[in-house]
């Protein structure tokens, strides 16, 4: 109960909203079950019109996914709050992202379930609304990063955080130390996700063949999206490592490269936070920095990585 007392009002409200939506969808699904036709839409085009059908039990899929994601989101929020208590740092980006992620996903999946049952279609504005909601999430991440950087600066000036834990790192301290490479950890779920996305999109393409010119436009769009997704996700599984140099570490994550100087590192925290990050595993390390470059990573040799970074950063 101690952890729950540290929840902010917005976190309590967000949790209530996502669970009210989820439970409400479940109640609506149960109440309408006997009235649902045996054949219902199982796939929709870009403008919310159904283009594939199946048995009504297929409606349970999105709802079950919604429930699982809500549980993950709730656990992630609790862990993020505990992390704040443990470290004492005023870093809120994890908590801010989780706060919005739950209600947003609840709305999107709830819309799919209710739209399928009540109207047999999602409506032409579904994609636009989903896009706006995701855009808001991205905006929150950017704004939260800026606010965290300011809060950390004020926190360090006020408390002198980490000064007693770190010795000055000079170039002579790390000069001549060989570079070390730590391979990124890739969970089975990450590989399965890449395969699943490809299978589902290709299935959507094949199911839309021979359905006229409008379907050809959708096929082209789906294939373009698939290419973009694969260009982003496949390298994340194959090109995933962290290189420790003399003065900084280099995170290579697919097409992304990020450098963090050891002098800016304040704390490495083991976590299972499922927020979006430079990691393809939930067995993660949260790198807290004084420069606002906080990031979640995952490596196979986690203990050895933490010890080596602490050694090079002069943290003891």
mmCIF file of C-alpha atoms in Angstrom, residues 40-292:
data_model
loop_
_atom_site.group_PDB
_atom_site.id
_atom_site.type_symbol
_atom_site.label_atom_id
_atom_site.label_comp_id
_atom_site.label_asym_id
_atom_site.label_seq_id
_atom_site.Cartn_x
_atom_site.Cartn_y
_atom_site.Cartn_z
ATOM 1 C CA UNK A 40 -19.002 -10.809 -38.342
ATOM 2 C CA UNK A 41 -16.253 -8.623 -39.881
ATOM 3 C CA UNK A 42 -12.726 -9.768 -39.048
ATOM 4 C CA UNK A 43 -10.761 -7.237 -41.087
ATOM 5 C CA UNK A 44 -11.304 -3.643 -42.175
ATOM 6 C CA UNK A 45 -10.000 -1.443 -44.962
ATOM 7 C CA UNK A 46 -8.384 1.949 -44.496
ATOM 8 C CA UNK A 47 -11.759 3.687 -44.234
ATOM 9 C CA UNK A 48 -13.315 1.327 -41.686
ATOM 10 C CA UNK A 49 -15.310 -0.790 -44.123
ATOM 11 C CA UNK A 50 -15.219 -4.589 -43.572
ATOM 12 C CA UNK A 51 -13.484 -6.641 -46.250
ATOM 13 C CA UNK A 52 -13.202 -10.056 -44.561
ATOM 14 C CA UNK A 53 -15.583 -12.079 -42.365
ATOM 15 C CA UNK A 54 -15.473 -14.948 -39.887
ATOM 16 C CA UNK A 55 -17.161 -16.461 -36.845
ATOM 17 C CA UNK A 56 -18.308 -14.230 -34.007
ATOM 18 C CA UNK A 57 -15.770 -15.745 -31.611
ATOM 19 C CA UNK A 58 -13.159 -13.694 -33.502
ATOM 20 C CA UNK A 59 -14.496 -10.634 -31.622
ATOM 21 C CA UNK A 60 -12.985 -12.055 -28.451
ATOM 22 C CA UNK A 61 -9.476 -11.588 -29.872
ATOM 23 C CA UNK A 62 -9.259 -7.769 -29.684
ATOM 24 C CA UNK A 63 -10.942 -7.753 -26.275
ATOM 25 C CA UNK A 64 -8.504 -10.294 -24.812
ATOM 26 C CA UNK A 65 -5.583 -8.308 -26.236
ATOM 27 C CA UNK A 66 -7.045 -5.196 -24.617
ATOM 28 C CA UNK A 67 -7.253 -6.898 -21.210
ATOM 29 C CA UNK A 68 -3.674 -8.212 -21.414
ATOM 30 C CA UNK A 69 -2.307 -4.818 -22.464
ATOM 31 C CA UNK A 70 -4.198 -3.110 -19.641
ATOM 32 C CA UNK A 71 -2.675 -5.524 -17.118
ATOM 33 C CA UNK A 72 0.810 -4.889 -18.521
ATOM 34 C CA UNK A 73 0.232 -1.146 -18.421
ATOM 35 C CA UNK A 74 -0.940 -1.289 -14.799
ATOM 36 C CA UNK A 75 2.078 -3.352 -13.724
ATOM 37 C CA UNK A 76 4.398 -1.020 -15.643
ATOM 38 C CA UNK A 77 2.929 2.021 -13.888
ATOM 39 C CA UNK A 78 3.360 0.388 -10.490
ATOM 40 C CA UNK A 79 6.987 -0.480 -11.289
ATOM 41 C CA UNK A 80 7.643 3.064 -12.537
ATOM 42 C CA UNK A 81 6.275 4.513 -9.289
ATOM 43 C CA UNK A 82 8.430 2.114 -7.257
ATOM 44 C CA UNK A 83 11.437 3.152 -9.330
ATOM 45 C CA UNK A 84 10.801 6.814 -8.523
ATOM 46 C CA UNK A 85 10.606 5.976 -4.810
ATOM 47 C CA UNK A 86 13.780 3.870 -4.974
ATOM 48 C CA UNK A 87 15.982 6.312 -6.862
ATOM 49 C CA UNK A 88 14.513 9.529 -5.496
ATOM 50 C CA UNK A 89 14.959 11.095 -8.930
ATOM 51 C CA UNK A 90 12.313 13.491 -10.321
ATOM 52 C CA UNK A 91 12.210 11.630 -13.654
ATOM 53 C CA UNK A 92 8.611 11.281 -14.837
ATOM 54 C CA UNK A 93 8.843 10.360 -18.516
ATOM 55 C CA UNK A 94 8.065 6.677 -17.879
ATOM 56 C CA UNK A 95 5.094 7.479 -15.694
ATOM 57 C CA UNK A 96 3.770 10.153 -18.061
ATOM 58 C CA UNK A 97 3.911 7.818 -21.058
ATOM 59 C CA UNK A 98 2.223 4.970 -19.187
ATOM 60 C CA UNK A 99 -0.510 7.299 -17.938
ATOM 61 C CA UNK A 100 -1.631 8.041 -21.501
ATOM 62 C CA UNK A 101 -0.847 4.671 -23.080
ATOM 63 C CA UNK A 102 -3.477 2.773 -21.079
ATOM 64 C CA UNK A 103 -6.511 4.952 -21.911
ATOM 65 C CA UNK A 104 -5.403 5.376 -25.554
ATOM 66 C CA UNK A 105 -5.136 1.628 -26.164
ATOM 67 C CA UNK A 106 -8.387 1.052 -24.271
ATOM 68 C CA UNK A 107 -10.179 3.530 -26.564
ATOM 69 C CA UNK A 108 -8.714 2.040 -29.761
ATOM 70 C CA UNK A 109 -9.468 -1.596 -28.917
ATOM 71 C CA UNK A 110 -12.811 -0.718 -27.344
ATOM 72 C CA UNK A 111 -13.767 1.075 -30.558
ATOM 73 C CA UNK A 112 -12.874 -2.027 -32.582
ATOM 74 C CA UNK A 113 -15.008 -4.317 -30.419
ATOM 75 C CA UNK A 114 -18.024 -2.021 -30.074
ATOM 76 C CA UNK A 115 -17.865 -0.940 -33.725
ATOM 77 C CA UNK A 116 -17.826 -4.552 -34.908
ATOM 78 C CA UNK A 117 -20.760 -5.554 -32.706
ATOM 79 C CA UNK A 118 -22.905 -2.453 -32.944
ATOM 80 C CA UNK A 119 -22.325 -1.215 -36.472
ATOM 81 C CA UNK A 120 -20.468 -3.901 -38.390
ATOM 82 C CA UNK A 121 -17.869 -1.283 -39.342
ATOM 83 C CA UNK A 122 -15.404 1.050 -37.665
ATOM 84 C CA UNK A 123 -16.237 4.227 -39.542
ATOM 85 C CA UNK A 124 -14.061 6.291 -41.833
ATOM 86 C CA UNK A 125 -12.614 8.341 -38.970
ATOM 87 C CA UNK A 126 -11.144 5.409 -37.021
ATOM 88 C CA UNK A 127 -7.673 5.572 -38.606
ATOM 89 C CA UNK A 128 -7.543 9.362 -38.243
ATOM 90 C CA UNK A 129 -8.494 9.224 -34.557
ATOM 91 C CA UNK A 130 -5.985 6.434 -33.852
ATOM 92 C CA UNK A 131 -3.266 8.430 -35.625
ATOM 93 C CA UNK A 132 -4.035 11.559 -33.580
ATOM 94 C CA UNK A 133 -3.952 9.589 -30.320
ATOM 95 C CA UNK A 134 -0.568 8.065 -31.164
ATOM 96 C CA UNK A 135 0.718 11.502 -32.188
ATOM 97 C CA UNK A 136 -0.327 12.840 -28.774
ATOM 98 C CA UNK A 137 1.646 10.046 -27.102
ATOM 99 C CA UNK A 138 4.749 10.961 -29.089
ATOM 100 C CA UNK A 139 4.298 14.634 -28.189
ATOM 101 C CA UNK A 140 4.056 13.720 -24.503
ATOM 102 C CA UNK A 141 7.353 11.825 -24.747
ATOM 103 C CA UNK A 142 9.147 14.822 -26.271
ATOM 104 C CA UNK A 143 7.663 17.330 -23.800
ATOM 105 C CA UNK A 144 8.297 15.021 -20.843
ATOM 106 C CA UNK A 145 11.954 14.605 -21.812
ATOM 107 C CA UNK A 146 12.434 18.377 -21.806
ATOM 108 C CA UNK A 147 10.683 18.784 -18.466
ATOM 109 C CA UNK A 148 12.699 15.931 -16.943
ATOM 110 C CA UNK A 149 15.953 17.557 -18.030
ATOM 111 C CA UNK A 150 14.951 20.795 -16.268
ATOM 112 C CA UNK A 151 13.774 18.966 -13.139
ATOM 113 C CA UNK A 152 17.010 16.958 -12.972
ATOM 114 C CA UNK A 153 19.098 20.112 -13.295
ATOM 115 C CA UNK A 154 17.170 21.775 -10.461
ATOM 116 C CA UNK A 155 17.376 18.577 -8.415
ATOM 117 C CA UNK A 156 21.163 18.321 -8.832
ATOM 118 C CA UNK A 157 21.686 21.993 -7.982
ATOM 119 C CA UNK A 158 19.497 21.663 -4.898
ATOM 120 C CA UNK A 159 20.801 18.360 -3.530
ATOM 121 C CA UNK A 160 24.201 17.857 -5.141
ATOM 122 C CA UNK A 161 22.993 14.447 -6.257
ATOM 123 C CA UNK A 162 25.681 11.923 -7.227
ATOM 124 C CA UNK A 163 28.597 14.217 -6.342
ATOM 125 C CA UNK A 164 29.488 12.019 -3.408
ATOM 126 C CA UNK A 165 29.043 8.873 -5.543
ATOM 127 C CA UNK A 166 31.276 9.861 -8.422
ATOM 128 C CA UNK A 167 34.909 10.789 -8.752
ATOM 129 C CA UNK A 168 35.982 13.093 -11.589
ATOM 130 C CA UNK A 169 36.658 11.062 -14.730
ATOM 131 C CA UNK A 170 39.720 12.275 -16.564
ATOM 132 C CA UNK A 171 40.904 11.155 -19.968
ATOM 133 C CA UNK A 172 43.907 9.479 -18.314
ATOM 134 C CA UNK A 173 41.552 7.265 -16.301
ATOM 135 C CA UNK A 174 40.156 5.552 -19.382
ATOM 136 C CA UNK A 175 42.984 6.141 -21.849
ATOM 137 C CA UNK A 176 44.225 2.870 -23.233
ATOM 138 C CA UNK A 177 41.275 0.838 -21.960
ATOM 139 C CA UNK A 178 40.134 -1.353 -24.850
ATOM 140 C CA UNK A 179 36.667 -0.956 -26.271
ATOM 141 C CA UNK A 180 34.142 -3.544 -25.141
ATOM 142 C CA UNK A 181 31.112 -4.728 -27.072
ATOM 143 C CA UNK A 182 27.975 -6.025 -25.356
ATOM 144 C CA UNK A 183 25.462 -7.797 -27.562
ATOM 145 C CA UNK A 184 21.855 -6.690 -27.223
ATOM 146 C CA UNK A 185 19.343 -9.138 -25.804
ATOM 147 C CA UNK A 186 16.466 -10.072 -28.113
ATOM 148 C CA UNK A 187 13.543 -11.962 -26.555
ATOM 149 C CA UNK A 188 11.502 -14.582 -28.368
ATOM 150 C CA UNK A 189 8.445 -12.308 -28.249
ATOM 151 C CA UNK A 190 10.322 -9.670 -30.287
ATOM 152 C CA UNK A 191 11.163 -12.121 -33.065
ATOM 153 C CA UNK A 192 7.613 -13.481 -32.941
ATOM 154 C CA UNK A 193 6.227 -9.932 -33.223
ATOM 155 C CA UNK A 194 8.196 -9.276 -36.420
ATOM 156 C CA UNK A 195 6.939 -12.544 -37.930
ATOM 157 C CA UNK A 196 3.362 -11.873 -36.785
ATOM 158 C CA UNK A 197 3.278 -8.376 -38.328
ATOM 159 C CA UNK A 198 4.562 -9.729 -41.648
ATOM 160 C CA UNK A 199 2.087 -12.625 -41.697
ATOM 161 C CA UNK A 200 -0.896 -10.420 -40.837
ATOM 162 C CA UNK A 201 -0.061 -7.764 -43.418
ATOM 163 C CA UNK A 202 0.627 -10.295 -46.160
ATOM 164 C CA UNK A 203 -2.618 -12.066 -45.274
ATOM 165 C CA UNK A 204 -4.437 -8.730 -45.630
ATOM 166 C CA UNK A 205 -2.840 -8.266 -49.064
ATOM 167 C CA UNK A 206 -3.806 -11.715 -50.345
ATOM 168 C CA UNK A 207 -7.348 -11.411 -48.973
ATOM 169 C CA UNK A 208 -7.776 -8.118 -50.871
ATOM 170 C CA UNK A 209 -6.696 -9.458 -54.257
ATOM 171 C CA UNK A 210 -9.265 -9.500 -57.065
ATOM 172 C CA UNK A 211 -11.576 -7.037 -55.316
ATOM 173 C CA UNK A 212 -11.351 -4.079 -57.675
ATOM 174 C CA UNK A 213 -9.331 -0.901 -58.046
ATOM 175 C CA UNK A 214 -10.073 0.348 -54.526
ATOM 176 C CA UNK A 215 -8.551 -2.811 -53.047
ATOM 177 C CA UNK A 216 -5.426 -2.335 -55.180
ATOM 178 C CA UNK A 217 -4.873 1.074 -53.580
ATOM 179 C CA UNK A 218 -5.159 -0.513 -50.143
ATOM 180 C CA UNK A 219 -2.759 -3.301 -51.167
ATOM 181 C CA UNK A 220 -0.147 -0.794 -52.302
ATOM 182 C CA UNK A 221 -0.478 1.170 -49.057
ATOM 183 C CA UNK A 222 -0.247 -2.000 -46.928
ATOM 184 C CA UNK A 223 2.869 -3.167 -48.804
ATOM 185 C CA UNK A 224 4.490 0.254 -48.363
ATOM 186 C CA UNK A 225 3.740 0.155 -44.637
ATOM 187 C CA UNK A 226 5.125 -3.400 -44.437
ATOM 188 C CA UNK A 227 8.384 -2.354 -46.093
ATOM 189 C CA UNK A 228 8.745 0.584 -43.678
ATOM 190 C CA UNK A 229 7.967 -1.622 -40.670
ATOM 191 C CA UNK A 230 10.505 -4.257 -41.731
ATOM 192 C CA UNK A 231 13.161 -1.632 -42.419
ATOM 193 C CA UNK A 232 12.709 -0.463 -38.827
ATOM 194 C CA UNK A 233 12.087 -3.714 -36.926
ATOM 195 C CA UNK A 234 14.308 -6.320 -38.606
ATOM 196 C CA UNK A 235 17.543 -4.353 -38.018
ATOM 197 C CA UNK A 236 16.525 -3.973 -34.352
ATOM 198 C CA UNK A 237 16.841 -7.751 -33.993
ATOM 199 C CA UNK A 238 19.994 -8.182 -36.096
ATOM 200 C CA UNK A 239 21.975 -4.967 -35.429
ATOM 201 C CA UNK A 240 21.670 -4.582 -31.684
ATOM 202 C CA UNK A 241 24.655 -3.922 -29.393
ATOM 203 C CA UNK A 242 26.362 -1.405 -27.097
ATOM 204 C CA UNK A 243 30.004 -0.422 -27.599
ATOM 205 C CA UNK A 244 31.905 0.933 -24.595
ATOM 206 C CA UNK A 245 34.607 3.343 -25.687
ATOM 207 C CA UNK A 246 37.094 5.415 -23.697
ATOM 208 C CA UNK A 247 34.883 8.418 -22.938
ATOM 209 C CA UNK A 248 31.408 7.343 -24.014
ATOM 210 C CA UNK A 249 29.180 4.415 -24.817
ATOM 211 C CA UNK A 250 27.564 3.942 -28.200
ATOM 212 C CA UNK A 251 24.144 2.305 -28.416
ATOM 213 C CA UNK A 252 23.468 0.749 -31.816
ATOM 214 C CA UNK A 253 19.835 -0.301 -32.162
ATOM 215 C CA UNK A 254 18.829 -1.064 -35.720
ATOM 216 C CA UNK A 255 19.064 2.190 -37.660
ATOM 217 C CA UNK A 256 19.396 4.206 -34.445
ATOM 218 C CA UNK A 257 22.678 5.300 -32.888
ATOM 219 C CA UNK A 258 22.892 7.057 -29.526
ATOM 220 C CA UNK A 259 26.012 8.229 -27.660
ATOM 221 C CA UNK A 260 26.162 8.885 -23.918
ATOM 222 C CA UNK A 261 29.261 10.239 -22.186
ATOM 223 C CA UNK A 262 30.258 8.466 -18.994
ATOM 224 C CA UNK A 263 30.533 11.800 -17.204
ATOM 225 C CA UNK A 264 26.770 12.258 -17.664
ATOM 226 C CA UNK A 265 25.774 8.842 -16.274
ATOM 227 C CA UNK A 266 24.385 8.918 -12.730
ATOM 228 C CA UNK A 267 22.715 5.560 -12.207
ATOM 229 C CA UNK A 268 22.068 2.233 -13.934
ATOM 230 C CA UNK A 269 18.872 0.601 -12.718
ATOM 231 C CA UNK A 270 17.693 -2.923 -13.513
ATOM 232 C CA UNK A 271 14.061 -2.851 -14.597
ATOM 233 C CA UNK A 272 11.351 -4.696 -16.539
ATOM 234 C CA UNK A 273 9.594 -1.520 -17.619
ATOM 235 C CA UNK A 274 7.790 -2.342 -20.935
ATOM 236 C CA UNK A 275 7.830 1.217 -22.277
ATOM 237 C CA UNK A 276 9.124 1.855 -25.767
ATOM 238 C CA UNK A 277 12.907 1.889 -25.669
ATOM 239 C CA UNK A 278 16.132 0.905 -27.395
ATOM 240 C CA UNK A 279 15.567 -2.700 -26.322
ATOM 241 C CA UNK A 280 14.013 -5.878 -27.695
ATOM 242 C CA UNK A 281 13.749 -7.516 -24.288
ATOM 243 C CA UNK A 282 11.901 -6.728 -21.051
ATOM 244 C CA UNK A 283 15.034 -7.613 -19.055
ATOM 245 C CA UNK A 284 16.284 -4.039 -19.207
ATOM 246 C CA UNK A 285 18.644 -1.466 -17.771
ATOM 247 C CA UNK A 286 17.506 2.104 -17.220
ATOM 248 C CA UNK A 287 20.423 4.496 -17.765
ATOM 249 C CA UNK A 288 19.807 7.680 -15.755
ATOM 250 C CA UNK A 289 21.828 10.665 -16.931
ATOM 251 C CA UNK A 290 22.372 14.287 -15.973
ATOM 252 C CA UNK A 291 22.042 15.384 -19.595
ATOM 253 C CA UNK A 292 18.470 14.219 -20.239
#
